[in-house]
Protein backbone atom coordinates (compact mmCIF):
# COMPACT_ATOMS: atom_id res chain seq x y z
CA UNK A 1 0.00 0.00 0.00
CA UNK A 2 1.31 3.45 -0.89
CA UNK A 3 2.36 5.66 2.01
CA UNK A 4 0.44 8.88 2.61
CA UNK A 5 2.49 12.07 2.45
CA UNK A 6 2.36 12.38 6.24
CA UNK A 7 3.45 8.74 6.72
CA UNK A 8 6.28 9.39 4.30
CA UNK A 9 7.21 12.49 6.29
CA UNK A 10 7.29 10.48 9.52
CA UNK A 11 9.54 7.93 7.85
CA UNK A 12 11.83 10.66 6.51
CA UNK A 13 11.94 12.36 9.87
CA UNK A 14 13.10 9.13 11.45
CA UNK A 15 16.02 9.26 9.03
CA UNK A 16 16.48 12.98 9.52
CA UNK A 17 16.90 12.54 13.24
CA UNK A 18 19.43 9.73 13.06
CA UNK A 19 22.99 10.88 13.44
CA UNK A 20 25.42 9.18 11.07
CA UNK A 21 27.32 6.43 12.78
CA UNK A 22 25.14 6.12 15.85
CA UNK A 23 23.96 2.66 14.73
CA UNK A 24 21.73 0.18 16.64
CA UNK A 25 18.74 2.52 16.46
CA UNK A 26 20.34 5.05 18.83
CA UNK A 27 18.59 8.20 17.61
CA UNK A 28 19.63 11.74 18.44
CA UNK A 29 18.18 15.00 17.16
CA UNK A 30 20.12 16.25 14.16
CA UNK A 31 18.66 19.67 13.23
CA UNK A 32 21.07 19.92 10.31
CA UNK A 33 18.89 17.38 8.46
CA UNK A 34 15.87 19.67 8.58
CA UNK A 35 15.81 23.14 7.04
CA UNK A 36 14.23 26.43 8.05
CA UNK A 37 12.17 28.39 5.50
CA UNK A 38 14.17 30.86 3.40
CA UNK A 39 15.51 34.07 5.01
CA UNK A 40 15.01 32.73 8.56
CA UNK A 41 16.43 35.25 11.00
CA UNK A 42 19.28 34.49 13.37
CA UNK A 43 16.81 34.56 16.29
CA UNK A 44 14.17 32.65 14.32
CA UNK A 45 12.61 30.67 17.17
CA UNK A 46 12.30 33.79 19.33
CA UNK A 47 10.66 35.81 16.56
CA UNK A 48 8.32 33.16 15.12
CA UNK A 49 4.82 33.51 16.61
CA UNK A 50 3.72 30.07 15.30
CA UNK A 51 0.95 31.52 13.12
CA UNK A 52 1.45 28.95 10.35
CA UNK A 53 0.95 31.45 7.53
CA UNK A 54 4.18 30.37 5.84
CA UNK A 55 2.92 26.79 5.62
CA UNK A 56 -0.48 27.92 4.32
CA UNK A 57 0.95 29.85 1.36
CA UNK A 58 3.85 27.55 0.50
CA UNK A 59 3.53 26.73 -3.18
CA UNK A 60 5.70 23.62 -2.82
CA UNK A 61 3.84 22.23 0.19
CA UNK A 62 7.23 21.73 1.78
CA UNK A 63 6.70 23.61 5.07
CA UNK A 64 5.61 21.48 8.02
CA UNK A 65 4.97 22.64 11.59
CA UNK A 66 6.61 20.99 14.58
CA UNK A 67 4.08 19.12 16.75
CA UNK A 68 3.04 20.39 20.21
CA UNK A 69 5.42 17.99 21.97
CA UNK A 70 8.51 19.35 20.15
CA UNK A 71 9.64 21.52 23.04
CA UNK A 72 11.00 24.93 22.10
CA UNK A 73 10.34 24.26 18.41
CA UNK A 74 6.65 23.36 18.87
CA UNK A 75 4.50 25.05 16.22
CA UNK A 76 7.44 26.47 14.31
CA UNK A 77 7.98 25.62 10.63
CA UNK A 78 10.55 23.32 9.12
CA UNK A 79 11.33 21.59 5.84
CA UNK A 80 12.52 18.03 5.23
CA UNK A 81 14.16 18.32 1.82
CA UNK A 82 13.90 14.61 1.00
CA UNK A 83 10.10 14.90 1.36
CA UNK A 84 9.68 18.20 -0.51
CA UNK A 85 12.21 20.88 -1.37
CA UNK A 86 11.53 24.61 -1.51
CA UNK A 87 10.79 25.98 -4.97
CA UNK A 88 12.09 29.45 -3.97
CA UNK A 89 8.82 31.24 -4.73
CA UNK A 90 9.46 33.52 -1.67
CA UNK A 91 5.75 33.57 -0.75
CA UNK A 92 6.42 32.52 2.85
CA UNK A 93 8.84 35.41 3.34
CA UNK A 94 6.22 37.88 2.16
CA UNK A 95 3.44 36.80 4.54
CA UNK A 96 5.44 36.32 7.73
CA UNK A 97 4.12 38.96 10.17
CA UNK A 98 6.82 38.71 12.82
CA UNK A 99 10.15 39.29 11.11
CA UNK A 100 11.09 35.65 11.61
CA UNK A 101 11.37 35.59 7.81
CA UNK A 102 12.61 38.63 5.92
CA UNK A 103 10.49 39.49 2.86
CA UNK A 104 12.23 39.10 -0.48
CA UNK A 105 11.28 38.76 -4.13
CA UNK A 106 12.14 35.74 -6.30
CA UNK A 107 14.89 37.70 -8.05
CA UNK A 108 16.61 38.17 -4.67
CA UNK A 109 16.90 34.46 -3.88
CA UNK A 110 20.47 33.86 -5.04
CA UNK A 111 21.76 36.79 -2.98
CA UNK A 112 19.52 36.55 0.09
CA UNK A 113 18.84 32.84 0.74
CA UNK A 114 21.10 30.36 2.47
CA UNK A 115 19.00 27.51 3.82
CA UNK A 116 21.93 25.13 3.63
CA UNK A 117 24.40 23.58 1.27
CA UNK A 118 24.06 20.43 -0.82
CA UNK A 119 26.70 17.70 -0.58
CA UNK A 120 27.22 14.86 -3.08
CA UNK A 121 28.08 11.39 -1.79
CA UNK A 122 30.22 10.06 -4.62
CA UNK A 123 29.85 6.54 -3.25
CA UNK A 124 26.09 6.69 -3.84
CA UNK A 125 25.75 9.00 -6.84
CA UNK A 126 24.74 7.04 -9.97
CA UNK A 127 26.87 9.23 -12.22
CA UNK A 128 29.96 8.55 -10.11
CA UNK A 129 29.07 4.83 -10.23
CA UNK A 130 29.21 4.83 -14.01
CA UNK A 131 25.58 5.53 -14.92
CA UNK A 132 24.70 8.93 -16.38
CA UNK A 133 22.08 10.59 -14.18
CA UNK A 134 22.08 14.37 -13.62
CA UNK A 135 18.57 14.51 -12.10
CA UNK A 136 19.80 16.80 -9.30
CA UNK A 137 21.08 19.31 -11.84
CA UNK A 138 17.81 19.25 -13.75
CA UNK A 139 15.81 19.79 -10.52
CA UNK A 140 17.90 22.76 -9.39
CA UNK A 141 16.38 26.23 -9.82
CA UNK A 142 19.88 27.58 -10.53
CA UNK A 143 21.54 25.05 -12.87
CA UNK A 144 24.95 26.23 -13.97
CA UNK A 145 25.21 28.54 -10.97
CA UNK A 146 24.49 26.35 -7.93
CA UNK A 147 25.35 23.00 -9.51
CA UNK A 148 27.16 21.91 -12.66
CA UNK A 149 27.61 18.55 -14.36
CA UNK A 150 31.01 17.22 -15.34
CA UNK A 151 32.13 14.04 -17.10
CA UNK A 152 29.31 11.41 -17.24
CA UNK A 153 26.96 13.99 -15.65
CA UNK A 154 28.84 13.90 -12.35
CA UNK A 155 27.41 16.76 -10.24
CA UNK A 156 29.48 19.42 -8.51
CA UNK A 157 27.80 21.81 -6.09
CA UNK A 158 29.01 25.41 -6.21
CA UNK A 159 28.99 28.17 -3.61
CA UNK A 160 25.85 29.75 -5.03
CA UNK A 161 23.75 26.79 -3.78
CA UNK A 162 20.90 28.21 -1.67
CA UNK A 163 20.06 24.91 0.04
CA UNK A 164 16.53 24.63 -1.34
CA UNK A 165 16.66 20.83 -1.35
CA UNK A 166 15.04 20.20 -4.69
CA UNK A 167 18.02 18.09 -5.70
CA UNK A 168 17.69 15.92 -2.58
CA UNK A 169 13.94 15.52 -3.13
CA UNK A 170 14.39 14.31 -6.71
CA UNK A 171 17.54 12.16 -6.41
CA UNK A 172 16.56 8.64 -7.54
CA UNK A 173 19.03 6.89 -5.26
CA UNK A 174 17.92 5.44 -1.90
CA UNK A 175 19.20 6.92 0.30
CA UNK A 176 19.69 10.17 -1.58
CA UNK A 177 23.17 10.68 -2.99
CA UNK A 178 22.87 14.46 -2.65
CA UNK A 179 21.76 15.89 0.68
CA UNK A 180 21.36 19.40 2.06
CA UNK A 181 22.75 20.37 5.44
CA UNK A 182 21.59 23.48 7.24
CA UNK A 183 23.98 26.37 7.65
CA UNK A 184 24.18 27.98 11.06
CA UNK A 185 23.19 31.63 11.30
CA UNK A 186 26.37 33.50 12.09
CA UNK A 187 28.53 31.14 10.04
CA UNK A 188 30.80 32.65 7.36
CA UNK A 189 28.44 31.43 4.60
CA UNK A 190 25.30 32.85 6.20
CA UNK A 191 23.67 35.26 3.73
CA UNK A 192 20.49 35.93 5.68
CA UNK A 193 19.55 38.98 7.70
CA UNK A 194 21.74 39.94 10.63
S1 LIG B 1 9.86 30.13 -0.77
FE1 LIG B 1 7.89 29.32 -1.50
S2 LIG B 1 8.26 27.12 -1.84
FE2 LIG B 1 9.92 27.89 -0.53
S3 LIG B 1 9.25 27.47 1.58
FE3 LIG B 1 8.66 29.60 1.06
S4 LIG B 1 6.54 29.43 0.29
FE4 LIG B 1 7.44 27.35 0.25
S1 LIG C 1 4.74 32.99 9.01
FE1 LIG C 1 6.52 33.64 10.24
S2 LIG C 1 5.71 33.86 12.34
FE2 LIG C 1 4.20 32.63 11.19
S3 LIG C 1 4.82 30.45 11.56
FE3 LIG C 1 5.85 31.10 9.66
S4 LIG C 1 7.88 31.85 10.30
FE4 LIG C 1 6.58 31.76 12.16
S1 LIG D 1 22.21 22.35 -5.64
FE1 LIG D 1 20.35 21.48 -4.69
S2 LIG D 1 20.07 22.61 -2.75
FE2 LIG D 1 21.54 23.77 -4.02
S3 LIG D 1 20.27 25.34 -5.09
FE3 LIG D 1 20.45 23.52 -6.47
S4 LIG D 1 18.66 22.20 -6.01
FE4 LIG D 1 18.86 23.73 -4.33
PDB file of N, CA and C and ligand atoms in Angstrom, residues 117-118 136 139-142 146-147 157 160-168 178 180, ligand 3:
ATOM      1  N   UNK A 117      23.507  23.856   2.392  1.00  0.00           N
ATOM      2  CA  UNK A 117      24.399  23.581   1.269  1.00  0.00           C
ATOM      3  C   UNK A 117      24.279  22.099   0.924  1.00  0.00           C
ATOM      4  N   UNK A 118      24.193  21.816  -0.367  1.00  0.00           N
ATOM      5  CA  UNK A 118      24.065  20.425  -0.819  1.00  0.00           C
ATOM      6  C   UNK A 118      25.437  19.762  -0.898  1.00  0.00           C
ATOM      7  N   UNK A 136      19.655  15.695 -10.272  1.00  0.00           N
ATOM      8  CA  UNK A 136      19.805  16.799  -9.305  1.00  0.00           C
ATOM      9  C   UNK A 136      20.009  18.126 -10.029  1.00  0.00           C
ATOM     10  N   UNK A 139      16.794  19.348 -11.516  1.00  0.00           N
ATOM     11  CA  UNK A 139      15.811  19.793 -10.524  1.00  0.00           C
ATOM     12  C   UNK A 139      16.169  21.135  -9.916  1.00  0.00           C
ATOM     13  N   UNK A 140      17.410  21.548 -10.061  1.00  0.00           N
ATOM     14  CA  UNK A 140      17.900  22.764  -9.390  1.00  0.00           C
ATOM     15  C   UNK A 140      17.329  24.021 -10.051  1.00  0.00           C
ATOM     16  N   UNK A 141      16.869  24.984  -9.240  1.00  0.00           N
ATOM     17  CA  UNK A 141      16.375  26.231  -9.824  1.00  0.00           C
ATOM     18  C   UNK A 141      17.505  27.107 -10.377  1.00  0.00           C
ATOM     19  N   UNK A 142      18.741  26.777 -10.064  1.00  0.00           N
ATOM     20  CA  UNK A 142      19.883  27.576 -10.535  1.00  0.00           C
ATOM     21  C   UNK A 142      20.942  26.691 -11.182  1.00  0.00           C
ATOM     22  N   UNK A 146      24.408  27.055  -9.207  1.00  0.00           N
ATOM     23  CA  UNK A 146      24.494  26.349  -7.930  1.00  0.00           C
ATOM     24  C   UNK A 146      25.062  24.947  -8.093  1.00  0.00           C
ATOM     25  N   UNK A 147      24.887  24.378  -9.275  1.00  0.00           N
ATOM     26  CA  UNK A 147      25.352  22.999  -9.508  1.00  0.00           C
ATOM     27  C   UNK A 147      25.686  22.848 -10.992  1.00  0.00           C
ATOM     28  N   UNK A 157      28.538  20.718  -6.684  1.00  0.00           N
ATOM     29  CA  UNK A 157      27.795  21.815  -6.085  1.00  0.00           C
ATOM     30  C   UNK A 157      28.723  23.013  -5.933  1.00  0.00           C
ATOM     31  N   UNK A 160      27.114  29.036  -4.883  1.00  0.00           N
ATOM     32  CA  UNK A 160      25.848  29.749  -5.031  1.00  0.00           C
ATOM     33  C   UNK A 160      24.644  28.919  -4.588  1.00  0.00           C
ATOM     34  N   UNK A 161      24.852  27.649  -4.244  1.00  0.00           N
ATOM     35  CA  UNK A 161      23.753  26.792  -3.776  1.00  0.00           C
ATOM     36  C   UNK A 161      23.026  27.480  -2.616  1.00  0.00           C
ATOM     37  N   UNK A 162      21.688  27.551  -2.720  1.00  0.00           N
ATOM     38  CA  UNK A 162      20.903  28.211  -1.667  1.00  0.00           C
ATOM     39  C   UNK A 162      20.316  27.210  -0.675  1.00  0.00           C
ATOM     40  N   UNK A 163      20.541  25.917  -0.904  1.00  0.00           N
ATOM     41  CA  UNK A 163      20.065  24.910   0.041  1.00  0.00           C
ATOM     42  C   UNK A 163      18.577  24.630  -0.042  1.00  0.00           C
ATOM     43  N   UNK A 164      17.986  24.803  -1.212  1.00  0.00           N
ATOM     44  CA  UNK A 164      16.535  24.629  -1.337  1.00  0.00           C
ATOM     45  C   UNK A 164      16.097  23.177  -1.194  1.00  0.00           C
ATOM     46  N   UNK A 165      16.967  22.245  -1.539  1.00  0.00           N
ATOM     47  CA  UNK A 165      16.656  20.828  -1.346  1.00  0.00           C
ATOM     48  C   UNK A 165      15.935  20.157  -2.483  1.00  0.00           C
ATOM     49  N   UNK A 166      15.737  20.855  -3.574  1.00  0.00           N
ATOM     50  CA  UNK A 166      15.039  20.204  -4.687  1.00  0.00           C
ATOM     51  C   UNK A 166      15.858  19.051  -5.255  1.00  0.00           C
ATOM     52  N   UNK A 167      17.167  19.183  -5.214  1.00  0.00           N
ATOM     53  CA  UNK A 167      18.020  18.089  -5.702  1.00  0.00           C
ATOM     54  C   UNK A 167      17.862  16.856  -4.823  1.00  0.00           C
ATOM     55  N   UNK A 168      17.844  17.053  -3.509  1.00  0.00           N
ATOM     56  CA  UNK A 168      17.691  15.917  -2.581  1.00  0.00           C
ATOM     57  C   UNK A 168      16.326  15.262  -2.766  1.00  0.00           C
ATOM     58  N   UNK A 178      22.599  13.030  -2.875  1.00  0.00           N
ATOM     59  CA  UNK A 178      22.874  14.458  -2.654  1.00  0.00           C
ATOM     60  C   UNK A 178      21.949  14.903  -1.526  1.00  0.00           C
ATOM     61  N   UNK A 180      21.145  18.007   1.646  1.00  0.00           N
ATOM     62  CA  UNK A 180      21.359  19.398   2.058  1.00  0.00           C
ATOM     63  C   UNK A 180      21.500  19.454   3.578  1.00  0.00           C
TER      64      UNK A 180
HETATM   65  S1  LIG B   3      22.211  22.347  -5.645  1.00  0.00           S
HETATM   66 FE1  LIG B   3      20.351  21.480  -4.691  1.00  0.00          FE
HETATM   67  S2  LIG B   3      20.070  22.615  -2.748  1.00  0.00           S
HETATM   68 FE2  LIG B   3      21.545  23.769  -4.023  1.00  0.00          FE
HETATM   69  S3  LIG B   3      20.271  25.337  -5.095  1.00  0.00           S
HETATM   70 FE3  LIG B   3      20.454  23.523  -6.472  1.00  0.00          FE
HETATM   71  S4  LIG B   3      18.657  22.198  -6.012  1.00  0.00           S
HETATM   72 FE4  LIG B   3      18.861  23.728  -4.332  1.00  0.00          FE
END
